[in-house]
Coordinates of C-alpha atoms and ligand atoms in Angstrom, one line a residue:
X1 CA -9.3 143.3 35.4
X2 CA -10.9 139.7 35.3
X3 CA -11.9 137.4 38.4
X4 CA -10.0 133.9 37.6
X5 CA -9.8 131.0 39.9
X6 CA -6.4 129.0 39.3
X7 CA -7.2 125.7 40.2
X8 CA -3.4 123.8 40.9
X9 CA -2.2 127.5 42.4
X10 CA -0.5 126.0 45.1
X11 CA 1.4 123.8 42.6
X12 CA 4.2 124.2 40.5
X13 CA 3.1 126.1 37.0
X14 CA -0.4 126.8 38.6
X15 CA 1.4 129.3 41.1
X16 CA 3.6 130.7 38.5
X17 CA 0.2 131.7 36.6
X18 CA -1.0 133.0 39.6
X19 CA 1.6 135.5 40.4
X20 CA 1.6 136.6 37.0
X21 CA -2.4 137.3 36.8
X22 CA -2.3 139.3 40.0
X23 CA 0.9 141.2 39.0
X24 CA -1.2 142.1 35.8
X25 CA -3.6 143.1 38.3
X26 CA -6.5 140.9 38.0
X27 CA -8.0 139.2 40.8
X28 CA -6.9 135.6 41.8
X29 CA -8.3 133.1 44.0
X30 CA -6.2 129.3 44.4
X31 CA -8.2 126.4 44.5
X32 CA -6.0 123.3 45.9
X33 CA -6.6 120.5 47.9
X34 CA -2.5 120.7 48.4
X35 CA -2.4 117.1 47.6
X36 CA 1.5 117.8 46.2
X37 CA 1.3 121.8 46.0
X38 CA 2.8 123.9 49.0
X39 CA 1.2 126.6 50.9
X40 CA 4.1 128.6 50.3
X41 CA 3.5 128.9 46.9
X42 CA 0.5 130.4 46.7
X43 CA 0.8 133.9 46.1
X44 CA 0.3 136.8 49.1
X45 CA -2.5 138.6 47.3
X46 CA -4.7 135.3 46.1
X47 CA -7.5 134.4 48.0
X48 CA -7.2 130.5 49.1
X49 CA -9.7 128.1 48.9
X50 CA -8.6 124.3 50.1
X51 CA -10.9 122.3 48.0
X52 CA -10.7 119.0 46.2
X53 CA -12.2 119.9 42.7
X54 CA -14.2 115.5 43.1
X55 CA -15.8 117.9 46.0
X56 CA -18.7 119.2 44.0
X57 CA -20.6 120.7 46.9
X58 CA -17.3 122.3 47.8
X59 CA -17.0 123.8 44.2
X60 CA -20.5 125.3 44.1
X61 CA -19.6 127.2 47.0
X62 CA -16.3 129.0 46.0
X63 CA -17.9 129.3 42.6
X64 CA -20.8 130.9 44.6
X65 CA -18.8 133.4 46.7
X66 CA -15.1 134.3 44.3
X67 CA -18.0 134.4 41.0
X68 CA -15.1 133.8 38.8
X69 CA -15.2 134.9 35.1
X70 CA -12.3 132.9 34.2
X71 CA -11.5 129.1 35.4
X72 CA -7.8 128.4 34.4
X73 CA -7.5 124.8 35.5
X74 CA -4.4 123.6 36.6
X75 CA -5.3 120.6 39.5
X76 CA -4.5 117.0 38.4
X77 CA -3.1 113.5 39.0
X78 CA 0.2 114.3 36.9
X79 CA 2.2 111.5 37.4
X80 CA 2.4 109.0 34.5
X81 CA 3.3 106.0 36.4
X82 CA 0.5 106.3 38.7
X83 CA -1.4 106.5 36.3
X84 CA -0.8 103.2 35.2
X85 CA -1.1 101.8 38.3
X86 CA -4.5 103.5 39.3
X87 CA -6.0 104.4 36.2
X88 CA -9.5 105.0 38.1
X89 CA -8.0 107.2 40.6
X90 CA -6.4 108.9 37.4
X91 CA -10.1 109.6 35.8
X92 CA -11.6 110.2 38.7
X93 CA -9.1 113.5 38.9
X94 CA -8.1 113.8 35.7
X95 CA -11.9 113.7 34.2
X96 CA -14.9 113.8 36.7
X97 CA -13.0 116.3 38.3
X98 CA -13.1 118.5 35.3
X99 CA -16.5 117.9 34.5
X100 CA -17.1 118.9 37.4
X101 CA -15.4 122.3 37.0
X102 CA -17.2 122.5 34.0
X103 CA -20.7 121.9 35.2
X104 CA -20.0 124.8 38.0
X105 CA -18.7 127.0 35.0
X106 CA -21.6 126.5 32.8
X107 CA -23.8 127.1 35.9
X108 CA -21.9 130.2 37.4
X109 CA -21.8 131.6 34.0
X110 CA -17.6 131.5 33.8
X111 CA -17.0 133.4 30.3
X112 CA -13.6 131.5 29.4
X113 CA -12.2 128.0 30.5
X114 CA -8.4 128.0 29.9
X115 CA -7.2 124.4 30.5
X116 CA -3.6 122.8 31.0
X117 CA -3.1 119.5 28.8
X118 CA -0.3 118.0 27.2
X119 CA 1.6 117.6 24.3
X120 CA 4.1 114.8 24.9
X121 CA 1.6 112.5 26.5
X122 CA -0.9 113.3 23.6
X123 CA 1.5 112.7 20.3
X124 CA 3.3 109.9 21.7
X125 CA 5.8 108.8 19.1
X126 CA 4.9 111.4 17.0
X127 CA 5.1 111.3 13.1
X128 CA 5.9 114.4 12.8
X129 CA 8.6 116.5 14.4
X130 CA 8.0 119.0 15.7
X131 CA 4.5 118.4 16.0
X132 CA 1.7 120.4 15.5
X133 CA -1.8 120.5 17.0
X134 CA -2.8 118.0 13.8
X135 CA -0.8 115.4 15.4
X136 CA -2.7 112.5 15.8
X137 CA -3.7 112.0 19.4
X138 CA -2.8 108.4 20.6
X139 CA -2.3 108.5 24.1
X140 CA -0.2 105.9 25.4
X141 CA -1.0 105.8 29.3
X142 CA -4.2 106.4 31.1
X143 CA -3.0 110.0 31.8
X144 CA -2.7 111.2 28.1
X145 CA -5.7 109.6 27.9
X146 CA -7.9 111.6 30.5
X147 CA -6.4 114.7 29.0
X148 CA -7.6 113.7 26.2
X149 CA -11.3 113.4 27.7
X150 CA -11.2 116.9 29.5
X151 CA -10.5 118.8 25.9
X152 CA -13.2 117.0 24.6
X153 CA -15.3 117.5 27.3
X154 CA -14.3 121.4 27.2
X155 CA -14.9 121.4 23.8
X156 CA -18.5 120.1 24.4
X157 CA -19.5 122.6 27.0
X158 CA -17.8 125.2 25.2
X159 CA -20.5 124.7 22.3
X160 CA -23.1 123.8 24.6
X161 CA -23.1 126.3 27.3
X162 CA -21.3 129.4 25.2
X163 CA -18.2 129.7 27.4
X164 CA -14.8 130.3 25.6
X165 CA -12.7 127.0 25.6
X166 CA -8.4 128.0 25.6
X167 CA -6.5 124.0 25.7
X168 CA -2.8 124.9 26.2
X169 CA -0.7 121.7 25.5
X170 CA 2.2 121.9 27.5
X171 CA 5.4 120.5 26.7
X172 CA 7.8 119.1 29.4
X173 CA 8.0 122.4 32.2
X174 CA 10.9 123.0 34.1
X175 CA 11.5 126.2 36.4
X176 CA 11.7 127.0 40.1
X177 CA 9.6 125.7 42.4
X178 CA 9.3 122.0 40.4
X179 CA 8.8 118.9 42.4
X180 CA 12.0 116.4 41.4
X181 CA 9.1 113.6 41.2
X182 CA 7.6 115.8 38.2
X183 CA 6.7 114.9 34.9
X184 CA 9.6 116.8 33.5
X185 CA 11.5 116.1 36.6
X186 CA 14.9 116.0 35.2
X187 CA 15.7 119.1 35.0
X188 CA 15.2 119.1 39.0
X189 CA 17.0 116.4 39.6
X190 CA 19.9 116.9 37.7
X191 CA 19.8 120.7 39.5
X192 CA 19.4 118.7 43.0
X193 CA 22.5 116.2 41.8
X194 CA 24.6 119.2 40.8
X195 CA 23.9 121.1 43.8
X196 CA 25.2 118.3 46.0
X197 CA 27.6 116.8 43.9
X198 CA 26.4 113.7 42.9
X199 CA 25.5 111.4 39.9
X200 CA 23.3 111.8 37.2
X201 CA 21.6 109.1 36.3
X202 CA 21.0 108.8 32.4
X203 CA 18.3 106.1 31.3
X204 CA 19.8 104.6 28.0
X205 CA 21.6 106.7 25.8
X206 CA 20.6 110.2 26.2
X207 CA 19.7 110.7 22.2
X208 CA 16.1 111.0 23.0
X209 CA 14.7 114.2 23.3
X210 CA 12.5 116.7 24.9
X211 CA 11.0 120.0 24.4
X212 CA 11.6 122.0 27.6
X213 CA 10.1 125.0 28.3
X214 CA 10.4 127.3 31.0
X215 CA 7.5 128.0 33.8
X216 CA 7.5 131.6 33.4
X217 CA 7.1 131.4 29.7
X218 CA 4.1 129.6 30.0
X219 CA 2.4 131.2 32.3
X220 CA 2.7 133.8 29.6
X221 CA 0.5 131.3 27.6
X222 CA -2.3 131.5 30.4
X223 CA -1.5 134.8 30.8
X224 CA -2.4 135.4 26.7
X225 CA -4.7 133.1 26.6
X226 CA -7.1 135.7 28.5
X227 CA -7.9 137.4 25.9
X228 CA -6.6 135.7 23.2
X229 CA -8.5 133.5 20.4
X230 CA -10.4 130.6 21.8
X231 CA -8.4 127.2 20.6
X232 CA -6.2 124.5 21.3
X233 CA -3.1 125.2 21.5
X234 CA 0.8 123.8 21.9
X235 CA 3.1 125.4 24.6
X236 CA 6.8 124.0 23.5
X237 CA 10.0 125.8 22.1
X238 CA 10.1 123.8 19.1
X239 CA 13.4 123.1 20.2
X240 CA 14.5 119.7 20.3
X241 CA 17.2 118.9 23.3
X242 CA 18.7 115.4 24.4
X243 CA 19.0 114.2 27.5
X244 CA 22.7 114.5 27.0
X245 CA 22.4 117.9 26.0
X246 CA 20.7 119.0 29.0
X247 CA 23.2 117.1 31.3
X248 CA 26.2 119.5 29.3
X249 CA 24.2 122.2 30.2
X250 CA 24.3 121.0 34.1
X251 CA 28.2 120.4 33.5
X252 CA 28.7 123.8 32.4
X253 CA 27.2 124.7 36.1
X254 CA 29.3 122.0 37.7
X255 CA 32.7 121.0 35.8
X256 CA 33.2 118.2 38.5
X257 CA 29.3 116.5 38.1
X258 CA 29.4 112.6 36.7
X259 CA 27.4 110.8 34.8
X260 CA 26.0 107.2 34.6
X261 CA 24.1 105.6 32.0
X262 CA 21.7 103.0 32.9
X263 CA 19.2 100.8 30.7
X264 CA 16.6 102.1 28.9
X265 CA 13.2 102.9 30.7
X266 CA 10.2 100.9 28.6
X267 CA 7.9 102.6 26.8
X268 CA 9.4 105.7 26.6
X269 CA 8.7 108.3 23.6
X270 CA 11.8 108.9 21.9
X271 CA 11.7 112.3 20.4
X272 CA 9.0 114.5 21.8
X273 CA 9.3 118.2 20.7
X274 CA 6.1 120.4 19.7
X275 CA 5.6 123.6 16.9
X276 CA 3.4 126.3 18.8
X277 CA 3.2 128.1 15.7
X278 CA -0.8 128.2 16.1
X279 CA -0.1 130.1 19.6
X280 CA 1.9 132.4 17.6
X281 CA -0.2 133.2 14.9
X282 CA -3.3 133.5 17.6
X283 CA -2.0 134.2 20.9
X284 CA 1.5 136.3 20.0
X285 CA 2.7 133.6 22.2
X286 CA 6.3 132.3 22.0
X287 CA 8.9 130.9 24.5
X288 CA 11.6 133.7 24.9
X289 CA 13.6 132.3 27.7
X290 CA 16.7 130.2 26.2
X291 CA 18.0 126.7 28.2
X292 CA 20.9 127.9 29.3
X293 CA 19.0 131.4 30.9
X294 CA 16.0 129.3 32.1
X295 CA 18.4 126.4 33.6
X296 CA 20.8 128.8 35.1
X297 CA 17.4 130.8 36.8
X298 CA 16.4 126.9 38.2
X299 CA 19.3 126.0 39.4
X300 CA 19.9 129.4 41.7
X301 CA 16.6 128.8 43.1
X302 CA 17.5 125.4 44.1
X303 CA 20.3 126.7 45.6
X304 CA 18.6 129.5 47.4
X305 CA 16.2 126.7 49.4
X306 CA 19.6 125.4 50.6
X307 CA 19.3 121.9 48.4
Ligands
LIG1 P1 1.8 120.1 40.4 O1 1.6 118.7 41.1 O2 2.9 120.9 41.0 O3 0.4 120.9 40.5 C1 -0.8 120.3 40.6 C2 -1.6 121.0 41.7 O4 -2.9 120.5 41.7 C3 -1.0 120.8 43.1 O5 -0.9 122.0 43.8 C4 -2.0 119.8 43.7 O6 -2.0 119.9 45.2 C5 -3.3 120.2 43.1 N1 -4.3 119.1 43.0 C6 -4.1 117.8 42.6 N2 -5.2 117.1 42.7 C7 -6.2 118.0 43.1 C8 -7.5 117.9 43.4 N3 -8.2 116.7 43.3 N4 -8.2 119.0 43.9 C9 -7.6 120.2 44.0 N5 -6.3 120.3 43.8 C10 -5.6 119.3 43.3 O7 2.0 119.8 38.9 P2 2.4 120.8 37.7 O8 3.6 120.2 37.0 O9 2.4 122.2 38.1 O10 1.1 120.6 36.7 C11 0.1 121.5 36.5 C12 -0.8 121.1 35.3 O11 0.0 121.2 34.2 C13 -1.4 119.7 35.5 O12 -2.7 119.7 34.9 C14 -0.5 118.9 34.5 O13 -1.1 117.8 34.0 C15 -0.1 119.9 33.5 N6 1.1 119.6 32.7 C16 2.3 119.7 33.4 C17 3.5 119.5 32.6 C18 4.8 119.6 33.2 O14 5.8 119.4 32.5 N7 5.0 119.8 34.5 C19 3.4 119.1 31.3 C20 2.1 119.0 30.7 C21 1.0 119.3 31.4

């Protein structure tokens, strides 16, 4: 039984991870500042703590009093766009606010730091597909780019202060509970249209692709990742699906939905899809819930909040 603080626990894969850790029966606190997350979501049995993690005097005190042995860091600015628009806002979340988790770690004496990146935002237009953890990181936006801080500033007070570093690099996420502004928001949207019988919207012409992965297979990665060996890690299917594909999948749901194609969105990656055969190999991690299962699961839960 380990003591882990989920930062991000109200939000959508944070609180997925936190029901699972306490189902395994270790004990959970949420640390959220409920910025986009939901009370709602944060599991019965997790202690809450409604903290901003840029609040460092805040931090030293829930450090102080939960004495976590495991941070698993969820918070962030996750929006792309505004990321672009407010890169300093971005950084200041997205970076200082790990270093600040960090420096509490390293201070508290935390024994493993298990932090969610990216993949998609990381590889860009990858070279290789799918890609592996060699890939090249060239971030295109400010948000792949203060991802790519926080792992190196993990990886520095990993060596510096002995704590075990785990960097998950998610794919695009999709499962119950998803906010339809997400970064893998599709899948929610196209649930939302379906449920109310409306358009899907299509930007260009559906060939690109995504890797999507469902929530409750990777909270099996943070779940893993607790004992599992220290590294950096992708979090994908390997599976690559178009935009078209996923809408069939929504039509099999719905035989009356429509769809509409509109122009292309700039600067979009085309094909995005990531190998986690390194979780494999280390973690005995792999995604085991199919599309079709995983968007059928979504979809009912949509319907179940009445949307
Ligand atoms: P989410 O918005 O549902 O969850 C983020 C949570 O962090 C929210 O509960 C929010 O209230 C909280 N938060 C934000 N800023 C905070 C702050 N300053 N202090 C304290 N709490 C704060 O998003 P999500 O999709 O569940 O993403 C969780 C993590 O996974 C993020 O780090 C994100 O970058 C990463 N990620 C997500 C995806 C995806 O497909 N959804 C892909 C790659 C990586």
């Amino acid at each position: 039984m380990k003591r882990i603080l989920v930062t991000g626990g109200a939000g959508f894969i944070g609180s997925h991870v936190a029901e699972l850790f306490i189902k395994q029966g270790h004990a959970v606190a949420v640390l959220d500042n409920l910025s986009s997350g939901k009370r709602e979501n944060i599991p019965q049995d997790a202690e809450f703590y409604h903290v901003d993690i840029t609040d460092k005097e805040g931090l030293q005190k829930v450090f102080a009093e939960f004495k976590p042995q495991v941070l698993n860091h969820h918070a962030a600015q996750i929006s792309v766009n505004r990321s672009v628009r407010e890169p300093h806002f971005d950084a200041e979340q997205n970076i200082l606010g790990t270093i600040n988790l960090l420096e509490a770690s390293a201070r508290h004496g935390v024994e493993r730091f298990i932090f969610a990146s990216t993949g998609g935002a990381l590889y860009g237009d990858a070279p290789t597909i799918p890609s592996s953890e060699d890939t090249p990181v060239v971030p295109l936006a400010p948000y792949g780019i203060a991802k790519a801080s926080a792992e190196h500033y993990i990886r520095f007070f990993s060596a510096e202060h002995g704590m075990d570093a785990v960097v998950l690099r998610y794919a695009n996420v999709y499962g119950p509970r998803q906010d339809p502004h997400g970064e893998a928001g599709v899948v929610a949207i196209f649930s939302l249209k379906a449920l109310a019988d409306e358009e899907c919207v299509i930007y260009g012409t559906g060939k690109q692709t995504r890797d999507f992965v469902y929530v409750k297979d990777v909270a099996r990665a943070s779940l893993l990742a607790l004992e599992g060996k220290p590294g950096t890690y992708n979090v994908g299917t390997g599976t690559e699906t178009s935009i078209n594909g996923l809408f069939a999948e929504f039509a099999a749901l719905n035989d009356s939905l429509k769809v509409s194609h509109h122009d292309a969105r700039a600067g979009e990656v085309f094909r995005s899809v990531l190998n986690a055969g390194r979780a494999n190999a280390n973690l005995g991690w792999q995604a085991q819930i199919s599309l079709s299962d995983g968007i059928g699961e979504t979809y009912q839960w949509f319907k179940s909040q009445g949307s």
